[in-house]
Short mmCIF file of C-alpha atoms in Angstrom, two decimals:
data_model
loop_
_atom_site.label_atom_id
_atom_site.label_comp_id
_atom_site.label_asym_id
_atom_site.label_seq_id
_atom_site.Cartn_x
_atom_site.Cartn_y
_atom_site.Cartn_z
CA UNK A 1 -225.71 -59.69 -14.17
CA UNK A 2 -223.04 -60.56 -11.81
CA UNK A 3 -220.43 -61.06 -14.86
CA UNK A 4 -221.23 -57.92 -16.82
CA UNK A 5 -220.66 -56.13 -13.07
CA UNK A 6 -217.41 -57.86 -13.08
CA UNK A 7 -216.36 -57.04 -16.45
CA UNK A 8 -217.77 -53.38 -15.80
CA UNK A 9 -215.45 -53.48 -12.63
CA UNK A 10 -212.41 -54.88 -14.86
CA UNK A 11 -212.71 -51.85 -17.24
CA UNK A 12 -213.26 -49.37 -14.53
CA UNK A 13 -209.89 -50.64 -12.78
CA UNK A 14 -207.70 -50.46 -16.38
CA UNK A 15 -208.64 -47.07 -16.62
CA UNK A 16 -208.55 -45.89 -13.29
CA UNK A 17 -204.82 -47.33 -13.70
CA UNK A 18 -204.48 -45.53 -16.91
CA UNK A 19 -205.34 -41.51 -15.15
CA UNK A 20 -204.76 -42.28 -11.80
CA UNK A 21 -208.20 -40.34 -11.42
CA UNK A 22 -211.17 -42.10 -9.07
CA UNK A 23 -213.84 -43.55 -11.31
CA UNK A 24 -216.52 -40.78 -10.20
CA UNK A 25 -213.88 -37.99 -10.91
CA UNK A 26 -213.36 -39.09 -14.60
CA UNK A 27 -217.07 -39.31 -14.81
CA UNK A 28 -217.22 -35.56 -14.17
CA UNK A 29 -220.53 -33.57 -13.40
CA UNK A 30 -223.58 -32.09 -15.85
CA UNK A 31 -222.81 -29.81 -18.80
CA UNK A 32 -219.04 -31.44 -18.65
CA UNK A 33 -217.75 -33.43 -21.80
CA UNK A 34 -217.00 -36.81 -21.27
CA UNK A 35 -213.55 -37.61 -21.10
CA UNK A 36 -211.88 -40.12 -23.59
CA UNK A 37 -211.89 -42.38 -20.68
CA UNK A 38 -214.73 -42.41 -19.91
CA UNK A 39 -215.51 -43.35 -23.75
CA UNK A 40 -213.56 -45.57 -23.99
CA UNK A 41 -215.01 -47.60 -20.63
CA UNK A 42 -218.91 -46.98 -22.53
CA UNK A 43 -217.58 -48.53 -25.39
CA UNK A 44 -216.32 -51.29 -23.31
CA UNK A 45 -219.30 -52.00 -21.54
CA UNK A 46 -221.40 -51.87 -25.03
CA UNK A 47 -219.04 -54.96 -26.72
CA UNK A 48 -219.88 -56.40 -22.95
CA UNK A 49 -223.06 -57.13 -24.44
CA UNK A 50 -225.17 -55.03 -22.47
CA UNK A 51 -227.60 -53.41 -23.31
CA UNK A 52 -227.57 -49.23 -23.15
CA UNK A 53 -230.27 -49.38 -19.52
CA UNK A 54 -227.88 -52.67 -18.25
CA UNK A 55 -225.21 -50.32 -18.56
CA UNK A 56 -226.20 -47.26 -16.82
CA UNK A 57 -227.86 -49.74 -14.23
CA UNK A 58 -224.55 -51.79 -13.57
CA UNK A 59 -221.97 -48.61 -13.84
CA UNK A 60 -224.48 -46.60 -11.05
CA UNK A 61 -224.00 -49.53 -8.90
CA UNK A 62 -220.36 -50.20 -9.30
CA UNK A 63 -219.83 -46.49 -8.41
CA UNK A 64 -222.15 -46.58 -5.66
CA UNK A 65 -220.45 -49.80 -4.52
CA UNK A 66 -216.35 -47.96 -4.55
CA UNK A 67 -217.68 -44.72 -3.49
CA UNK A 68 -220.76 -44.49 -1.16
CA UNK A 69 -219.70 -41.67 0.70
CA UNK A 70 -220.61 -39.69 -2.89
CA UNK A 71 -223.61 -38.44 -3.84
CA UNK A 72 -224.96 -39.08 -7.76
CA UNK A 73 -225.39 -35.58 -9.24
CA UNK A 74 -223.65 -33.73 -6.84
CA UNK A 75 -220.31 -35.40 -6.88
CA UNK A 76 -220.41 -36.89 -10.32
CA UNK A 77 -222.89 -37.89 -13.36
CA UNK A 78 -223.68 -41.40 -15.04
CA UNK A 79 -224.05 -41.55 -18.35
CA UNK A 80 -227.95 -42.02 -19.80
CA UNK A 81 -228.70 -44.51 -22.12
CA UNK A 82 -229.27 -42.41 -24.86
CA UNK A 83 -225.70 -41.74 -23.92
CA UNK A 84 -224.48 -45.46 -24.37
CA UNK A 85 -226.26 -45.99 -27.31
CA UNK A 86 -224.59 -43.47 -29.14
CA UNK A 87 -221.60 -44.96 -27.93
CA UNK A 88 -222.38 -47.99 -29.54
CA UNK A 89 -223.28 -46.40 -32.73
CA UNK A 90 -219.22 -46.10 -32.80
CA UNK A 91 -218.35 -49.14 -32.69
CA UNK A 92 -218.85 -50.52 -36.46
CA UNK A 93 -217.17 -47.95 -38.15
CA UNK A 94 -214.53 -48.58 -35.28
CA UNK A 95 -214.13 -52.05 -36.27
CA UNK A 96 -215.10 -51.76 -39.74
CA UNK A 97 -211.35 -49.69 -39.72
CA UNK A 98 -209.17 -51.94 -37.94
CA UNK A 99 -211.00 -55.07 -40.22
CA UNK A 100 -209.81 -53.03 -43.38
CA UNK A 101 -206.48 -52.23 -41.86
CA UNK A 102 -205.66 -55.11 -40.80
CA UNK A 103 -206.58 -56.72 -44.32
CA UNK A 104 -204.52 -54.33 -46.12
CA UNK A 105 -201.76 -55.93 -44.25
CA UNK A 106 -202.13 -59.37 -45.75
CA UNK A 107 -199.61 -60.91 -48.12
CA UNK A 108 -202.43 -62.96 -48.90
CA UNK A 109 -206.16 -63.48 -47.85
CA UNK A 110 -209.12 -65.61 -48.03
CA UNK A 111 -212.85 -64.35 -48.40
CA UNK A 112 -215.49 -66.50 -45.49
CA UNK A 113 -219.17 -65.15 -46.93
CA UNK A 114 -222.21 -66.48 -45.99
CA UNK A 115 -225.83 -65.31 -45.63
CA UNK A 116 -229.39 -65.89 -44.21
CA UNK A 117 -232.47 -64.76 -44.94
CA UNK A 118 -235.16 -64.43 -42.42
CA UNK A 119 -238.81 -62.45 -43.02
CA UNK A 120 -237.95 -61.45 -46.28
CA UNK A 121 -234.49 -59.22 -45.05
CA UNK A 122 -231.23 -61.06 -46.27
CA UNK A 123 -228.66 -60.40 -43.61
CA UNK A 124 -224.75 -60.91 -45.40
CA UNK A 125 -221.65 -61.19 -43.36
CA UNK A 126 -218.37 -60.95 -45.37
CA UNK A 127 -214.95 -62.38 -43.29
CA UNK A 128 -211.58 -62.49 -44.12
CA UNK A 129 -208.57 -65.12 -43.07
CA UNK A 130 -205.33 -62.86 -43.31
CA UNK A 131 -201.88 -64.27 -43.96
CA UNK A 132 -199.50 -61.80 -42.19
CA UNK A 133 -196.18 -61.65 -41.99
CA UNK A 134 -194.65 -61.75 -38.36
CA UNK A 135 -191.77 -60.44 -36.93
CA UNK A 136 -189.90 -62.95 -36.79
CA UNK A 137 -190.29 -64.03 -40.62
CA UNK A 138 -192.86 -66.64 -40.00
CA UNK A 139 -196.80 -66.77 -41.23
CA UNK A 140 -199.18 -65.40 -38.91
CA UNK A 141 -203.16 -66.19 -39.57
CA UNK A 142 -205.25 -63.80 -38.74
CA UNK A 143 -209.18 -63.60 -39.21
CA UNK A 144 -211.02 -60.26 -39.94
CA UNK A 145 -214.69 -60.22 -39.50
CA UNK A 146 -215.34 -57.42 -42.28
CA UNK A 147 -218.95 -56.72 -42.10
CA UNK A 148 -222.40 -58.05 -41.14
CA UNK A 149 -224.82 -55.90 -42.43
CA UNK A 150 -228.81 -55.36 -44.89
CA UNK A 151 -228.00 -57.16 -48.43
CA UNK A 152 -230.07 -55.37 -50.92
CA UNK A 153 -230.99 -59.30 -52.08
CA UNK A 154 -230.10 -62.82 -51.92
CA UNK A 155 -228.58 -62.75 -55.26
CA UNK A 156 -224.60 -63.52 -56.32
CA UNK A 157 -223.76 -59.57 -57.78
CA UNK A 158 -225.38 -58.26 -54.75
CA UNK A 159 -223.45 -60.12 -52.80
CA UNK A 160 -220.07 -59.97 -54.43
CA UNK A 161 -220.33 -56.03 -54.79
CA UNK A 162 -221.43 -55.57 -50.72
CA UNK A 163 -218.15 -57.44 -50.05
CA UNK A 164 -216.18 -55.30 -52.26
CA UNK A 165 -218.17 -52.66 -51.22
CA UNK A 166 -216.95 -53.68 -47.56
CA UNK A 167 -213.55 -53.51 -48.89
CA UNK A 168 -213.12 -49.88 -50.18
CA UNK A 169 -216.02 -48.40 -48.32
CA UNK A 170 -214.57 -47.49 -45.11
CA UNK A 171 -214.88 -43.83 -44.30
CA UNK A 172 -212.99 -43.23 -41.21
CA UNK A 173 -209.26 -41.87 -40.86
CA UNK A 174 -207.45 -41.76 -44.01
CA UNK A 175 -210.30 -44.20 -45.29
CA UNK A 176 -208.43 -46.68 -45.79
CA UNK A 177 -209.26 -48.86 -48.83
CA UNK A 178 -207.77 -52.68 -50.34
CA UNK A 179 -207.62 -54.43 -53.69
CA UNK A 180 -209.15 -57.64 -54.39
CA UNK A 181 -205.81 -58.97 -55.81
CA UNK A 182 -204.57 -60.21 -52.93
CA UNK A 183 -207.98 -62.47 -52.44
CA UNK A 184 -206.94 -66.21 -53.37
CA UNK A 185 -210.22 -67.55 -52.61
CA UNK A 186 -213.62 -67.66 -51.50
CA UNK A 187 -215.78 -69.91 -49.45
CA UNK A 188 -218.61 -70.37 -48.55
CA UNK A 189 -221.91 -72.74 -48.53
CA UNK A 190 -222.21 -74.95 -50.81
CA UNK A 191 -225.94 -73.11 -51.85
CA UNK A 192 -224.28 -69.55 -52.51
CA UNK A 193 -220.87 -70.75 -54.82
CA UNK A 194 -222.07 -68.34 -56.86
CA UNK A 195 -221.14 -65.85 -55.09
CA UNK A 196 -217.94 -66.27 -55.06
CA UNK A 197 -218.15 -66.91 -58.53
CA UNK A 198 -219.41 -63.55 -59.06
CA UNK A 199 -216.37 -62.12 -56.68
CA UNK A 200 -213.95 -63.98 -58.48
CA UNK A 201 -215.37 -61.74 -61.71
CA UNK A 202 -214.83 -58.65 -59.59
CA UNK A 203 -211.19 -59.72 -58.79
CA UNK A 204 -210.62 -60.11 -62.45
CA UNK A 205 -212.48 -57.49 -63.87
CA UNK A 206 -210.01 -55.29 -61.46
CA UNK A 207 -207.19 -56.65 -62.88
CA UNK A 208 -207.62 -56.31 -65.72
CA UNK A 209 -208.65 -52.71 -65.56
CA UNK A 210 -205.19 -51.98 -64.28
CA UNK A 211 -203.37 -53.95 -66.57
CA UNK A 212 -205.68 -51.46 -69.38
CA UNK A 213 -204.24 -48.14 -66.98
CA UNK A 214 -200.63 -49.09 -66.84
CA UNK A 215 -200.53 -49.91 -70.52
CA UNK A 216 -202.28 -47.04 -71.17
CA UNK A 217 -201.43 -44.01 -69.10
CA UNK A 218 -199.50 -45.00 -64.81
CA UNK A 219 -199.54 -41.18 -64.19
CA UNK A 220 -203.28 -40.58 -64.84
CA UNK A 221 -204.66 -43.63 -63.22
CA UNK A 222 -207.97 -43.06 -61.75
CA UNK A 223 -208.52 -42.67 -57.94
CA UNK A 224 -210.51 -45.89 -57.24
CA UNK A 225 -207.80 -48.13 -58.77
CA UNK A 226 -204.80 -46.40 -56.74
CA UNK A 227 -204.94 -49.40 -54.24
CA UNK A 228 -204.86 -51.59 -56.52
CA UNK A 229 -201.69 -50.20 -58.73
CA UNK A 230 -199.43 -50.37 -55.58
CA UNK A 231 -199.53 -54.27 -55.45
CA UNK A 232 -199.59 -54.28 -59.41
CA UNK A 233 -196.55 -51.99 -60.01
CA UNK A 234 -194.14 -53.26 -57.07
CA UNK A 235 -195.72 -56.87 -56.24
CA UNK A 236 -193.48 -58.88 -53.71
CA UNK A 237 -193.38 -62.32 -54.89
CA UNK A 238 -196.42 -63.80 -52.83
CA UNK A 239 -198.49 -61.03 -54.32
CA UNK A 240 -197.20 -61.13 -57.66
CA UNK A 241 -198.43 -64.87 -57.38
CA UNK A 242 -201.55 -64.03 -55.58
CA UNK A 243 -202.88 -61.61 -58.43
CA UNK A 244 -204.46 -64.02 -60.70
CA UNK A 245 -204.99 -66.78 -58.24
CA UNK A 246 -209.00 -67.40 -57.07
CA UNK A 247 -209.94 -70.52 -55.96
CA UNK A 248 -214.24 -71.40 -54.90
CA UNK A 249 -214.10 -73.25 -52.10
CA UNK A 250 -218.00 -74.33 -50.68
CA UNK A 251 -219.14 -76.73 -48.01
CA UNK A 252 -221.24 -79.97 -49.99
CA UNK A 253 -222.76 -80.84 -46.47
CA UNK A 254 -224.03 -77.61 -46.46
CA UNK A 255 -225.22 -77.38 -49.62
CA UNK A 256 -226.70 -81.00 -48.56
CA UNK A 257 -228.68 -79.78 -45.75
CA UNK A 258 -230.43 -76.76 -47.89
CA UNK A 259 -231.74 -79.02 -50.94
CA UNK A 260 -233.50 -80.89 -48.58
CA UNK A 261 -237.36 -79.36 -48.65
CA UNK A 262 -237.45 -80.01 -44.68
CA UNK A 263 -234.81 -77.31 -44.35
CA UNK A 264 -236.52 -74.59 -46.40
CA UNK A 265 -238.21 -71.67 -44.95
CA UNK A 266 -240.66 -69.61 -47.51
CA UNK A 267 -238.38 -66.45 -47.25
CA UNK A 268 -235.18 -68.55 -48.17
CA UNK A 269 -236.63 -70.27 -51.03
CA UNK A 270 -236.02 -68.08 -53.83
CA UNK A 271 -232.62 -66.87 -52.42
CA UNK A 272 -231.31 -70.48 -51.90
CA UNK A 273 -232.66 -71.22 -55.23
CA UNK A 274 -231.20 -68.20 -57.65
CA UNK A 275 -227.69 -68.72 -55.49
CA UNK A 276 -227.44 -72.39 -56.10
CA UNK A 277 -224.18 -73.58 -57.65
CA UNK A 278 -224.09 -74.91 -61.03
CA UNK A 279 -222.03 -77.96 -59.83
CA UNK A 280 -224.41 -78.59 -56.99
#
């Protein structure tokens, strides 16, 4: 408790610094809207990894702490939990919008999966490693934790189309949106290769889909494949070489460990089983 009160008192001194307001003036009094700020420092305490209670309990006592000469109610308002939790509720599409931005910027990028499934709900995280460029010319590596969300199974398509799903679904902003083309690979256990497999199809499927648009008709090209025409019709020469490159990369000590009957749980079996890679 001691380092989420420090943390809480780190974020309550950036923003203090940011208004030049006292923490108990930003938080402002009932039937007020909460300031940005004062958002912004919920949000903080929620990737803190407190819980919505730890967080009213630690921010009452850090403002108790800087300002006992104030009265709670009177003088200012802390946030409920309800309040905090709805705070947190903005965090994935938050991050689910930088993740997509930030992939959009890659030259070229590599797709992390994996997957568990535990009491019959398959849980599917999709990650990418980003190759940017920097400013001064050189590679940068970035990696972009995507999403970690409900598969609707622990089969390959399911998968493969919640990571491209992951891709183009983000709703926020300008909603931003990125082809597969510029995916070079995809790794992951050795017991799910078959997803990546099944990406791999996406990516190509894609491709050529454009290829059929541009020979066809550029000017009437369908609004799902617009992000992917951009990179098609004015490549740079890492994406031009990036478009039909796909490479399945998988872990054999991994895949190892999960053929072994010791390792397998009853809810995993079948999912291990219809994922398993035909090289295994």
């Amino acid at each position: 408790m001691l380092k989420k009160k420090r943390k809480t008192a780190e974020a309550a001194a950036r923003v203090t610094a940011s208004t030049g307001k006292a923490l108990y003036e930003m938080l402002g009094k009932t039937g007020e809207a909460y300031s940005q700020d004062i958002i912004e420092l919920g949000l903080t305490l929620m990737v803190a990894q407190l819980t919505a209670p730890q967080a009213v309990a630690v921010m009452r006592a850090f403002v108790r702490a800087e300002y006992p000469e104030k009265k709670e109610g009177t003088d200012y308002r802390i946030p409920n939990s309800s309040r905090f939790r709805e705070w947190r509720r903005y965090l994935e599409p938050i991050s689910h919008f930088i993740g997509v931005s930030v992939l959009k910027l890659a030259v070229r990028s590599h797709l992390l999966n994996d997957a568990t499934t535990k009491n019959h709900v398959h849980v599917y995280q999709s990650c990418f490693r980003c190759e940017l460029k920097g400013e001064d010319g050189e590679t940068v590596i970035v990696d972009v934790p995507l999403k970690f969300e409900i598969c609707a199974d622990g089969k390959a398509a399911a998968e493969a189309n919640q990571t491209v799903e992951a891709m183009t679904g983000c709703g926020v902003a300008e909603k931003p949106s990125v082809s597969m083309m510029g995916v070079v690979s995809s790794s992951t256990d050795g017991a799910a290769r078959s997803t990546s497999r099944a990406f791999g199809e996406r990516k190509k499927e894609e491709l050529e889909e454009v290829q059929r648009i541009v020979n066809e008709d550029v000017e009437n090209c369908p609004e799902k494949y617009r992000e992917a025409m951009a990179p098609y019709l004015a490549p740079t020469e890492e994406q031009r070489d990036a478009a039909d490159e796909f490479h399945e990369l998988g872990c054999s000590g991994h895949a190892l460990n999960l053929i072994v009957d010791d390792s397998w749980k009853q809810s995993e079996k079948a999912a291990v089983l219809s994922n398993m890679a035909r090289d295994c």
